[in-house]
GROMACS .gro file of N, CA, C and O in nm:
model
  472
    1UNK      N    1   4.408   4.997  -8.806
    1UNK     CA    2   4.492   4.901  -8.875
    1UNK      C    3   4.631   4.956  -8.899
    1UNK      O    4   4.719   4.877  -8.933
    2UNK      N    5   4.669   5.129  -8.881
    2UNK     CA    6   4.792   5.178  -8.909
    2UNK      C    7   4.872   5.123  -8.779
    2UNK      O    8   4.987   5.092  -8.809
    3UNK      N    9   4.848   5.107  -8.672
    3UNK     CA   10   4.912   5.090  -8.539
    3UNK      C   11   4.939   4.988  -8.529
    3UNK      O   12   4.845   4.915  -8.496
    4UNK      N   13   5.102   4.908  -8.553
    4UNK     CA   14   5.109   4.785  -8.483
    4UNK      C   15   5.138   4.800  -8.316
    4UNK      O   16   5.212   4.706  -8.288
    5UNK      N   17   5.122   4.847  -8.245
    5UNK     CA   18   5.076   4.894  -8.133
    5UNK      C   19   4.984   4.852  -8.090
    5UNK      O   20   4.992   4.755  -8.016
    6UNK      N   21   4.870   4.906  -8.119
    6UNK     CA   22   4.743   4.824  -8.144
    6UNK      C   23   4.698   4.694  -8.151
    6UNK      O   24   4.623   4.618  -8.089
    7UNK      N   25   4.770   4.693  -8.247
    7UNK     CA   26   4.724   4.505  -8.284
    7UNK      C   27   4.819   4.452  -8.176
    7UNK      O   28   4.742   4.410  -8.090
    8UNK      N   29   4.910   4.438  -8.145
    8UNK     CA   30   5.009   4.358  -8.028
    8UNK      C   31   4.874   4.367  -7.920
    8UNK      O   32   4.828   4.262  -7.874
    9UNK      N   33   4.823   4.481  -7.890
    9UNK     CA   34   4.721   4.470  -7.760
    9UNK      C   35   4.592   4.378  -7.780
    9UNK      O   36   4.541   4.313  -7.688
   10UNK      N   37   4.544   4.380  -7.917
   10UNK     CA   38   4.454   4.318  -7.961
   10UNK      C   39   4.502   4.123  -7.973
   10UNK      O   40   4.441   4.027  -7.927
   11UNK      N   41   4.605   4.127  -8.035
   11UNK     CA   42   4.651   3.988  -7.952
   11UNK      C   43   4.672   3.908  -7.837
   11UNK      O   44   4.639   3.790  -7.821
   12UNK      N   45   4.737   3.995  -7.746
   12UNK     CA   46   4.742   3.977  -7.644
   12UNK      C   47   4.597   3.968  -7.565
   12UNK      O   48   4.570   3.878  -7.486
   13UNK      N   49   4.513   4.069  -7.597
   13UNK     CA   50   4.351   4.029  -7.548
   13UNK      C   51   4.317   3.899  -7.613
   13UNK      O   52   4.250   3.824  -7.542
   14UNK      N   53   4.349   3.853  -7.736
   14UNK     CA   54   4.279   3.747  -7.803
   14UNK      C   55   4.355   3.586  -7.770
   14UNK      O   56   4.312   3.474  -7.795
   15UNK      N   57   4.455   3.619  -7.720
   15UNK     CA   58   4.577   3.495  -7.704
   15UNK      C   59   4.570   3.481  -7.576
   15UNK      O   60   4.612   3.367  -7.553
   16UNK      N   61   4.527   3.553  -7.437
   16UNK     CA   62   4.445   3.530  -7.332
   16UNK      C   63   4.302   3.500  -7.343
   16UNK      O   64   4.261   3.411  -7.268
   17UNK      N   65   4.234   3.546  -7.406
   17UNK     CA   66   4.058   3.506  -7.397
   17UNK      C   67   4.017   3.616  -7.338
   17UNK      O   68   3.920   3.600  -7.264
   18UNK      N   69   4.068   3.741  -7.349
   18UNK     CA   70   3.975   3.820  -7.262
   18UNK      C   71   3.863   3.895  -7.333
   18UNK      O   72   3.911   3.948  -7.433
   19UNK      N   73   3.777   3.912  -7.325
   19UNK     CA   74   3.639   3.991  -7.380
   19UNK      C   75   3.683   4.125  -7.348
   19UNK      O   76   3.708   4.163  -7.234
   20UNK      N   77   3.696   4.220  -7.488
   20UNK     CA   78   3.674   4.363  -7.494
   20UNK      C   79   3.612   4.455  -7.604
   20UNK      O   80   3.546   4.421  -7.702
   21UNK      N   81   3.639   4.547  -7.573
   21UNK     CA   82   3.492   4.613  -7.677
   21UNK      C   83   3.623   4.719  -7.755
   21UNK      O   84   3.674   4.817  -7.700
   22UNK      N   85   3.658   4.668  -7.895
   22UNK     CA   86   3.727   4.752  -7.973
   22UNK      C   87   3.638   4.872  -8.025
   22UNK      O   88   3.522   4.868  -8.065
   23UNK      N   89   3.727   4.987  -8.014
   23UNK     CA   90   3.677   5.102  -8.041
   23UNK      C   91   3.782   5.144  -8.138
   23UNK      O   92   3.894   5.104  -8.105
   24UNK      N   93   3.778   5.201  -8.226
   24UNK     CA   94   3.825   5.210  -8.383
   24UNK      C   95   3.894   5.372  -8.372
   24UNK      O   96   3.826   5.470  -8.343
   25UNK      N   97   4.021   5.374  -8.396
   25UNK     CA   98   4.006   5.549  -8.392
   25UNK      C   99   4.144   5.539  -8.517
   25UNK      O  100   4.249   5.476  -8.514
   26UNK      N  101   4.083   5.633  -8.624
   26UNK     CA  102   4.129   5.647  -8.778
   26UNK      C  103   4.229   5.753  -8.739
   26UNK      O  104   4.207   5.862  -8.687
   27UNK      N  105   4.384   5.679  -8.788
   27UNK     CA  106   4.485   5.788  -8.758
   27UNK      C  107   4.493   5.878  -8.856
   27UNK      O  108   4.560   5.981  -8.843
   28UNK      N  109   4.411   5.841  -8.987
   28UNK     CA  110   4.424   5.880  -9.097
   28UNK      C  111   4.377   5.997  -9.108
   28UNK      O  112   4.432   6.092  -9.163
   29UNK      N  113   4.241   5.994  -9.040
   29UNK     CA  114   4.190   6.118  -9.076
   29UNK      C  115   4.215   6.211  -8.924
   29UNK      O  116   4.131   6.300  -8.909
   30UNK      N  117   4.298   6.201  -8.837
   30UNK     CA  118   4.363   6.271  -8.748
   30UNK      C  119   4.270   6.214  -8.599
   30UNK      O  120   4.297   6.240  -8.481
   31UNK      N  121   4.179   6.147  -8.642
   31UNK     CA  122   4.089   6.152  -8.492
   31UNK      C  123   4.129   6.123  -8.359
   31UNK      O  124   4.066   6.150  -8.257
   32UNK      N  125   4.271   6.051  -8.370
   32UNK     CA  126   4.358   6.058  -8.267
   32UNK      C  127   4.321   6.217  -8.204
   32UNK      O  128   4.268   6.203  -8.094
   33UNK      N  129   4.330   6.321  -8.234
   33UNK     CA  130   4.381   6.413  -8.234
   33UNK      C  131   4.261   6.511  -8.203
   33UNK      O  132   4.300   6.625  -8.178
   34UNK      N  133   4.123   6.494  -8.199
   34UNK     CA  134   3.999   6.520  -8.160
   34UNK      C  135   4.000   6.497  -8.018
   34UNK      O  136   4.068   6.409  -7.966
   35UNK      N  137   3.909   6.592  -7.940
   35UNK     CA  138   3.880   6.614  -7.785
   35UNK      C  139   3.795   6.479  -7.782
   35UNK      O  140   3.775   6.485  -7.661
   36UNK      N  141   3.730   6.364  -7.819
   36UNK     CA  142   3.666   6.259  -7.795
   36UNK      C  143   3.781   6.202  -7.764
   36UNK      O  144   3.781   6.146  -7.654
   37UNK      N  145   3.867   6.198  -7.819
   37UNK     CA  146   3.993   6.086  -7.808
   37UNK      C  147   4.140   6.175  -7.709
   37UNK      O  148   4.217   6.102  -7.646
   38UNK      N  149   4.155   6.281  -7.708
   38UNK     CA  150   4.255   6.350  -7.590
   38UNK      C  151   4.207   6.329  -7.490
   38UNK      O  152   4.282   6.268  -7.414
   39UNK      N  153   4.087   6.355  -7.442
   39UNK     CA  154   4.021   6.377  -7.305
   39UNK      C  155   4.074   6.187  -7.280
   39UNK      O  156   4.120   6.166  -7.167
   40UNK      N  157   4.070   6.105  -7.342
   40UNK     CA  158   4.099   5.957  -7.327
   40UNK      C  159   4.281   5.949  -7.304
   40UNK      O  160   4.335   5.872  -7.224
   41UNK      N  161   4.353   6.046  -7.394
   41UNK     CA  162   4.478   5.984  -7.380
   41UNK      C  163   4.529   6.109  -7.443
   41UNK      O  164   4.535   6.116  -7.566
   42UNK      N  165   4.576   6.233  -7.350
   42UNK     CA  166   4.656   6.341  -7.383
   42UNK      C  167   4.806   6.374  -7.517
   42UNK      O  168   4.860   6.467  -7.577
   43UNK      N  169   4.817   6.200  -7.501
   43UNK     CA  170   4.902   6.210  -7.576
   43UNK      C  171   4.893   6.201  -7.738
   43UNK      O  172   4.984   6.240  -7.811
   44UNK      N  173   4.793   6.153  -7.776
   44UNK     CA  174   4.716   6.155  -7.905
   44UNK      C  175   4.771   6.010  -7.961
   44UNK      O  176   4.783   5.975  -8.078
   45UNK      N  177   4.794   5.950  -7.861
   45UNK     CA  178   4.823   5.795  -7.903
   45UNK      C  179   4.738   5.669  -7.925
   45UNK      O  180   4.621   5.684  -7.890
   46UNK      N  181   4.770   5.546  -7.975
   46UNK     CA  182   4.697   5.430  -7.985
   46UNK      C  183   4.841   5.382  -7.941
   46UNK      O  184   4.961   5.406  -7.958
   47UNK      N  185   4.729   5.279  -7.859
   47UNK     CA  186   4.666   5.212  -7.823
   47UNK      C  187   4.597   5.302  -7.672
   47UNK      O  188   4.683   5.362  -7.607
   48UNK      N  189   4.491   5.309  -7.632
   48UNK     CA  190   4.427   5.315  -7.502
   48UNK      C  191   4.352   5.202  -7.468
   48UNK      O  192   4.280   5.128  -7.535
   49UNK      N  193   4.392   5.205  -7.319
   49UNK     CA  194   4.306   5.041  -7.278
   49UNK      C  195   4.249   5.128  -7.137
   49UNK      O  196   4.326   5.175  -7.053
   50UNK      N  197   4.115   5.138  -7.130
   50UNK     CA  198   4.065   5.179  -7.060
   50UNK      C  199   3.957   5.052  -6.983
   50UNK      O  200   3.888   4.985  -7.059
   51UNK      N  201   3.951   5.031  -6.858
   51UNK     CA  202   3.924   4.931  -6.762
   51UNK      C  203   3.851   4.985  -6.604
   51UNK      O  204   3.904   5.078  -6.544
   52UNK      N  205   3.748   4.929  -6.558
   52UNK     CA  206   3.712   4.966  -6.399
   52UNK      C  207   3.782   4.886  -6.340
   52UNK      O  208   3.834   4.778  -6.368
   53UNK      N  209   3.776   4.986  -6.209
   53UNK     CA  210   3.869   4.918  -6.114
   53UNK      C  211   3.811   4.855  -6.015
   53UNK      O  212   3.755   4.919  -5.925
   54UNK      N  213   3.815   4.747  -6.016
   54UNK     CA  214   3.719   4.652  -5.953
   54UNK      C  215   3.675   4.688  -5.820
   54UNK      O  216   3.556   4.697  -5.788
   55UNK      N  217   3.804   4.714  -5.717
   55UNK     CA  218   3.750   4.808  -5.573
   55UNK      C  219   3.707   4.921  -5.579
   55UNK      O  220   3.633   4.951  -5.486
   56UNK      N  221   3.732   5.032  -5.691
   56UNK     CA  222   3.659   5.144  -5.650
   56UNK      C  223   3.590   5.222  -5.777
   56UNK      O  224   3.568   5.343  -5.770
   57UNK      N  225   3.559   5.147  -5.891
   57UNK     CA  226   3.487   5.155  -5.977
   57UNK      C  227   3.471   5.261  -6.113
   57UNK      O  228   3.392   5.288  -6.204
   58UNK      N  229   3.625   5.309  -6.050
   58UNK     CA  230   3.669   5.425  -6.149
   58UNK      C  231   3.717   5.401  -6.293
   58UNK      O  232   3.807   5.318  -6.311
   59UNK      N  233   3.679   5.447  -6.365
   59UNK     CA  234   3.745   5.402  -6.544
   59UNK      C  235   3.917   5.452  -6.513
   59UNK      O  236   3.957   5.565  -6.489
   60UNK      N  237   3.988   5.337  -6.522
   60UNK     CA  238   4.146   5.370  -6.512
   60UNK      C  239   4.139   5.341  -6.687
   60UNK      O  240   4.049   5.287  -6.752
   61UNK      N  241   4.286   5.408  -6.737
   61UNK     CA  242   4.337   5.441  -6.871
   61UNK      C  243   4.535   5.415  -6.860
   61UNK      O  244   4.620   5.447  -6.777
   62UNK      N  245   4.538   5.342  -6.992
   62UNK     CA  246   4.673   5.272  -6.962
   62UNK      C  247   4.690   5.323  -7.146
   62UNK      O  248   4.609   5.303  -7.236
   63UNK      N  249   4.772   5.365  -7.150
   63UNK     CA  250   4.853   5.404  -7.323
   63UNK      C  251   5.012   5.296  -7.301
   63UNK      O  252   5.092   5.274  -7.211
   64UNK      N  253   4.990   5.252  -7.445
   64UNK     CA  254   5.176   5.210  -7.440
   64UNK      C  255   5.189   5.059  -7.450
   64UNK      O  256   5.243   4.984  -7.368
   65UNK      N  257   5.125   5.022  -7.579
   65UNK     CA  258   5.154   4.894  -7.558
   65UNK      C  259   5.192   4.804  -7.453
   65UNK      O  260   5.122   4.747  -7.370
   66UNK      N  261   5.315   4.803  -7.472
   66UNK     CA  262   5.394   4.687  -7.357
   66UNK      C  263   5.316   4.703  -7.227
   66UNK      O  264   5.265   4.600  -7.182
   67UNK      N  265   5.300   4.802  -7.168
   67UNK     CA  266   5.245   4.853  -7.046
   67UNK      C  267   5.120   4.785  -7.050
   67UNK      O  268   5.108   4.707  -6.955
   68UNK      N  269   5.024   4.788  -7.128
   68UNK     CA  270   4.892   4.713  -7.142
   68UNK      C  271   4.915   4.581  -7.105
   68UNK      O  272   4.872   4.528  -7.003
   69UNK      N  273   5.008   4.509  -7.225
   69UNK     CA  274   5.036   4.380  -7.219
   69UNK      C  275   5.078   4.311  -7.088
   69UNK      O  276   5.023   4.209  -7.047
   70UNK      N  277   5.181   4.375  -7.027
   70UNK     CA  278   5.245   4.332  -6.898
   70UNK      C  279   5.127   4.315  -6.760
   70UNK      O  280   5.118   4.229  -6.673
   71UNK      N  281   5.028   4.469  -6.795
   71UNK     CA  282   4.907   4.507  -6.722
   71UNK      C  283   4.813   4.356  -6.712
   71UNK      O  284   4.794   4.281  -6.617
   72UNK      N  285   4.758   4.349  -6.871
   72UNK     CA  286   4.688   4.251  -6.891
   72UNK      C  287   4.750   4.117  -6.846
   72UNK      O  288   4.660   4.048  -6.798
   73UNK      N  289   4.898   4.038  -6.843
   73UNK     CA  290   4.922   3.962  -6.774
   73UNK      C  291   4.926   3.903  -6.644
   73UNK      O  292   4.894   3.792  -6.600
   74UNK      N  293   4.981   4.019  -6.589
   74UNK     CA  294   4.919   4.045  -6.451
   74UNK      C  295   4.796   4.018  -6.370
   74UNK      O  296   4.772   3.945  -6.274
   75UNK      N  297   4.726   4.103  -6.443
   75UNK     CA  298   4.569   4.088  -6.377
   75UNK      C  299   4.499   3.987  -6.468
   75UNK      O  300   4.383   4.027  -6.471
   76UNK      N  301   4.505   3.915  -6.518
   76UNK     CA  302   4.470   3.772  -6.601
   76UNK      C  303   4.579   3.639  -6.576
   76UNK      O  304   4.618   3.564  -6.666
   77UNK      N  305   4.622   3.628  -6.410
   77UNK     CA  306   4.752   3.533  -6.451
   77UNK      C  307   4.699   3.381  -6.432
   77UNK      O  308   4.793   3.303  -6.424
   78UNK      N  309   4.604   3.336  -6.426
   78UNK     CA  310   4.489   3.170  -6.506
   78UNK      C  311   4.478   3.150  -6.599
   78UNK      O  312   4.451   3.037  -6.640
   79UNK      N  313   4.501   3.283  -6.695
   79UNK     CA  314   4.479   3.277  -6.883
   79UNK      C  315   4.673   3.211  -6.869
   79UNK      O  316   4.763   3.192  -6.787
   80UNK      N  317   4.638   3.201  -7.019
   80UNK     CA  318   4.765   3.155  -7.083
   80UNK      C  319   4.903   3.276  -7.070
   80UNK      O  320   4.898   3.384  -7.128
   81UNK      N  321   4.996   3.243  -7.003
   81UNK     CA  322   5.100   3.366  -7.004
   81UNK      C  323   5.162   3.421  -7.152
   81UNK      O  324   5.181   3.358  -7.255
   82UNK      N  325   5.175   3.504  -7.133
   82UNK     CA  326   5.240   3.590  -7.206
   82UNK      C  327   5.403   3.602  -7.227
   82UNK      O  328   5.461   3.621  -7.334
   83UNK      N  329   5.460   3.585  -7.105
   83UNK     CA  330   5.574   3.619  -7.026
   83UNK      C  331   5.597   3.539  -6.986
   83UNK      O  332   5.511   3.499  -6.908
   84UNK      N  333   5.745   3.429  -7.003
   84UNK     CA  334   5.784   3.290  -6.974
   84UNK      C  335   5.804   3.344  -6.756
   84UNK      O  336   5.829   3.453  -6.704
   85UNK      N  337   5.780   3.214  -6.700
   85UNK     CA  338   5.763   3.210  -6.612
   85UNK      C  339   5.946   3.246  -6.553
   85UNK      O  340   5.985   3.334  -6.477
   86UNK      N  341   6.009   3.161  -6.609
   86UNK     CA  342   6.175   3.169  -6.553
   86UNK      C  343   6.208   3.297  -6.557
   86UNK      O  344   6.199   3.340  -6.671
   87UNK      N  345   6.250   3.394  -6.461
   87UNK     CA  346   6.320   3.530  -6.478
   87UNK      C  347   6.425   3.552  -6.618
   87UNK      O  348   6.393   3.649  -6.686
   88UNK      N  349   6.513   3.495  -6.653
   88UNK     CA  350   6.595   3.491  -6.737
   88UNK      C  351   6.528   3.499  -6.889
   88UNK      O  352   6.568   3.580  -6.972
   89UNK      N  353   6.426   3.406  -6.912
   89UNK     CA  354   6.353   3.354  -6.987
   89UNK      C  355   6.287   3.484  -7.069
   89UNK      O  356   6.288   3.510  -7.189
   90UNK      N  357   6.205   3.588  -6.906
   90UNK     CA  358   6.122   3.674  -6.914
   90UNK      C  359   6.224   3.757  -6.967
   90UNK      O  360   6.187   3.794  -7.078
   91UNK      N  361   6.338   3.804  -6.939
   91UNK     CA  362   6.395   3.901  -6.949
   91UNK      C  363   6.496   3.951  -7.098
   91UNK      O  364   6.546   4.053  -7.145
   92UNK      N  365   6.483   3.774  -7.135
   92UNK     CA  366   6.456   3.785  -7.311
   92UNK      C  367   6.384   3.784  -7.356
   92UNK      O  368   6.406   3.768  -7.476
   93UNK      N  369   6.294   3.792  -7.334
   93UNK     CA  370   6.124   3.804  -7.407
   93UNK      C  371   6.164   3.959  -7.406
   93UNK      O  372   6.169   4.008  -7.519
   94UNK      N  373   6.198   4.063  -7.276
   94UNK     CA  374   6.149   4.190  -7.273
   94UNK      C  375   6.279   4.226  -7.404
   94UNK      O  376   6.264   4.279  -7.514
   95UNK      N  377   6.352   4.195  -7.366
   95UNK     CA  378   6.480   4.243  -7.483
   95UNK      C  379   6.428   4.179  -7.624
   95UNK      O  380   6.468   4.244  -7.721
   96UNK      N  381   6.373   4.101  -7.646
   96UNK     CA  382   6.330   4.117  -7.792
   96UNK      C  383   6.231   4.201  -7.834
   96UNK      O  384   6.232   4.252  -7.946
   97UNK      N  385   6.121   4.223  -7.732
   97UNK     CA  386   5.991   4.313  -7.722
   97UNK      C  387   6.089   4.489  -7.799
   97UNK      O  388   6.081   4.558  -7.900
   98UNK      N  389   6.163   4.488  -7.686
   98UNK     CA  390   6.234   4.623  -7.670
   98UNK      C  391   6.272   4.638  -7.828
   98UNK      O  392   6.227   4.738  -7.884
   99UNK      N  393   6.348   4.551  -7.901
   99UNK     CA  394   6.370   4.522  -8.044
   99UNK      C  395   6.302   4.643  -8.139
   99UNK      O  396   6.334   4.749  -8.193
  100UNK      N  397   6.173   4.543  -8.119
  100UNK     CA  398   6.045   4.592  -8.211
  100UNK      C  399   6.012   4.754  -8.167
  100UNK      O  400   5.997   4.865  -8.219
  101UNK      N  401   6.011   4.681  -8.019
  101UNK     CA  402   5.934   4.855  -7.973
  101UNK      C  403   6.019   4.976  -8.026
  101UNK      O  404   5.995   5.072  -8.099
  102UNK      N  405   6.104   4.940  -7.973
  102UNK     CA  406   6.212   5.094  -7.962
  102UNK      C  407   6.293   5.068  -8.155
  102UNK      O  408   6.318   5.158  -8.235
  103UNK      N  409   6.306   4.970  -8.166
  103UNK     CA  410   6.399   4.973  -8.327
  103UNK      C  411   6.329   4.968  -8.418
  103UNK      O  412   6.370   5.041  -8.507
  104UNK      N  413   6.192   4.889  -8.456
  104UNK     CA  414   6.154   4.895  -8.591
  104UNK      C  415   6.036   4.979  -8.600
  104UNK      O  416   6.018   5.070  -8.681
  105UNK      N  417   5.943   4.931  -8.490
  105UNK     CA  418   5.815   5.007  -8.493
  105UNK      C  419   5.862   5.175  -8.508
  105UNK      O  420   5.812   5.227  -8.607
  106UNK      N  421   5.917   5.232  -8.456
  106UNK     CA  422   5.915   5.345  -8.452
  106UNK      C  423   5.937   5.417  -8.633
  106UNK      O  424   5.889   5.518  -8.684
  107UNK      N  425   6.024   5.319  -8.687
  107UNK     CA  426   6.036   5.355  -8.832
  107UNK      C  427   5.934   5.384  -8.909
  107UNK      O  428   5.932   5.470  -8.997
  108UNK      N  429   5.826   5.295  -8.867
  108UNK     CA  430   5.727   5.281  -8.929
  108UNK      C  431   5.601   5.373  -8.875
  108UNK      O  432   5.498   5.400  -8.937
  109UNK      N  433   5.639   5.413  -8.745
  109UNK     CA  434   5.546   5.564  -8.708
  109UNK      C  435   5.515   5.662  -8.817
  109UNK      O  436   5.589   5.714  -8.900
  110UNK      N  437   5.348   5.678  -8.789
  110UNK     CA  438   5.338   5.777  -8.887
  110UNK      C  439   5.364   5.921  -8.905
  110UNK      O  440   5.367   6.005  -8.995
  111UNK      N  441   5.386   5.910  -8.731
  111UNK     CA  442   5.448   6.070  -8.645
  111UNK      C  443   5.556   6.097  -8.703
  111UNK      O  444   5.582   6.191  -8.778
  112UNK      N  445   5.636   5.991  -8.659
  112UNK     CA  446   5.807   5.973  -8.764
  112UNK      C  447   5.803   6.032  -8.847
  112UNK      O  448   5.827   6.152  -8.859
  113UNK      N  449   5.752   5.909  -8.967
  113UNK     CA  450   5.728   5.972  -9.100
  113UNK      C  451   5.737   6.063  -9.128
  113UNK      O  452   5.841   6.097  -9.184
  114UNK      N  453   5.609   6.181  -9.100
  114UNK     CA  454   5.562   6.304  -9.105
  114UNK      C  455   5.732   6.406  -9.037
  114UNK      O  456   5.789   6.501  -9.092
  115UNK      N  457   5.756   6.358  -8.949
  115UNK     CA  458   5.904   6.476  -8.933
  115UNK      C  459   5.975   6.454  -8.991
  115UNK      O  460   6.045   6.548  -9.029
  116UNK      N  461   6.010   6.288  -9.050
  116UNK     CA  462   6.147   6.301  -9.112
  116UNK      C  463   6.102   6.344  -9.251
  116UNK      O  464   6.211   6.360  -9.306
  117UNK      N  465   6.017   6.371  -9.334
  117UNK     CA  466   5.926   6.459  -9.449
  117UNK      C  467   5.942   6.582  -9.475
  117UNK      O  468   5.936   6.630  -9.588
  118UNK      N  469   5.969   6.664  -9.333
  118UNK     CA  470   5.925   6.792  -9.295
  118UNK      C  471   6.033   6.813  -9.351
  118UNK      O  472   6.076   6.927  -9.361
   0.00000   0.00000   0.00000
């Protein structure tokens, strides 16, 4: 629930219809940061969206919000879009995305936090 990161991916699964299996990882008590969860995503981040690959059946792994989202549009494009169809359209969607991503969310990092503390 600390990650709006997270939840953007969890919408985006829920505002398409796609069926997935949430797996819970407490930033609080560091479990990011446990070999159950590195061996998943080196970087000690949330969101991970881990998926088979339909031709060759391998567990692929995607970190990074937006990247998920764009991912999940993509390979779901019968569900409801995400991403206005007109190029122009899309390309203010990404510049407001960029907003959040890069200007506010990061304030609110708990990584942040913790350095600007130090």
């Amino acid at each position: 629930w600390r990650s709006s990161a997270s939840w953007r991916v969890r919408i985006a699964l829920n505002a398409k219809g796609i069926k997935y299996q949430l797996v819970t990882v407490n930033l609080s008590k560091k479990e990011n940061r446990e070999s159950d969860y590195t061996q998943r995503n080196t970087m000690e981040q949330v969101p991970t969206l881990e998926c088979c690959d339909a031709v060759t059946g391998d567990t692929k792994r995607l970190s990074q919000s937006i990247a998920i989202i764009e991912f999940l549009d993509e390979i779901f494009p019968g569900r409801p879009a995400l991403y206005p169809i007109d190029s122009f359209d899309r390309a203010a969607t990404r510049e407001m995305v960029e907003l959040v991503n890069s200007g506010i969310q990061p304030l609110q990092n708990r990584r942040v936090i913790q350095d600007l503390e130090a």
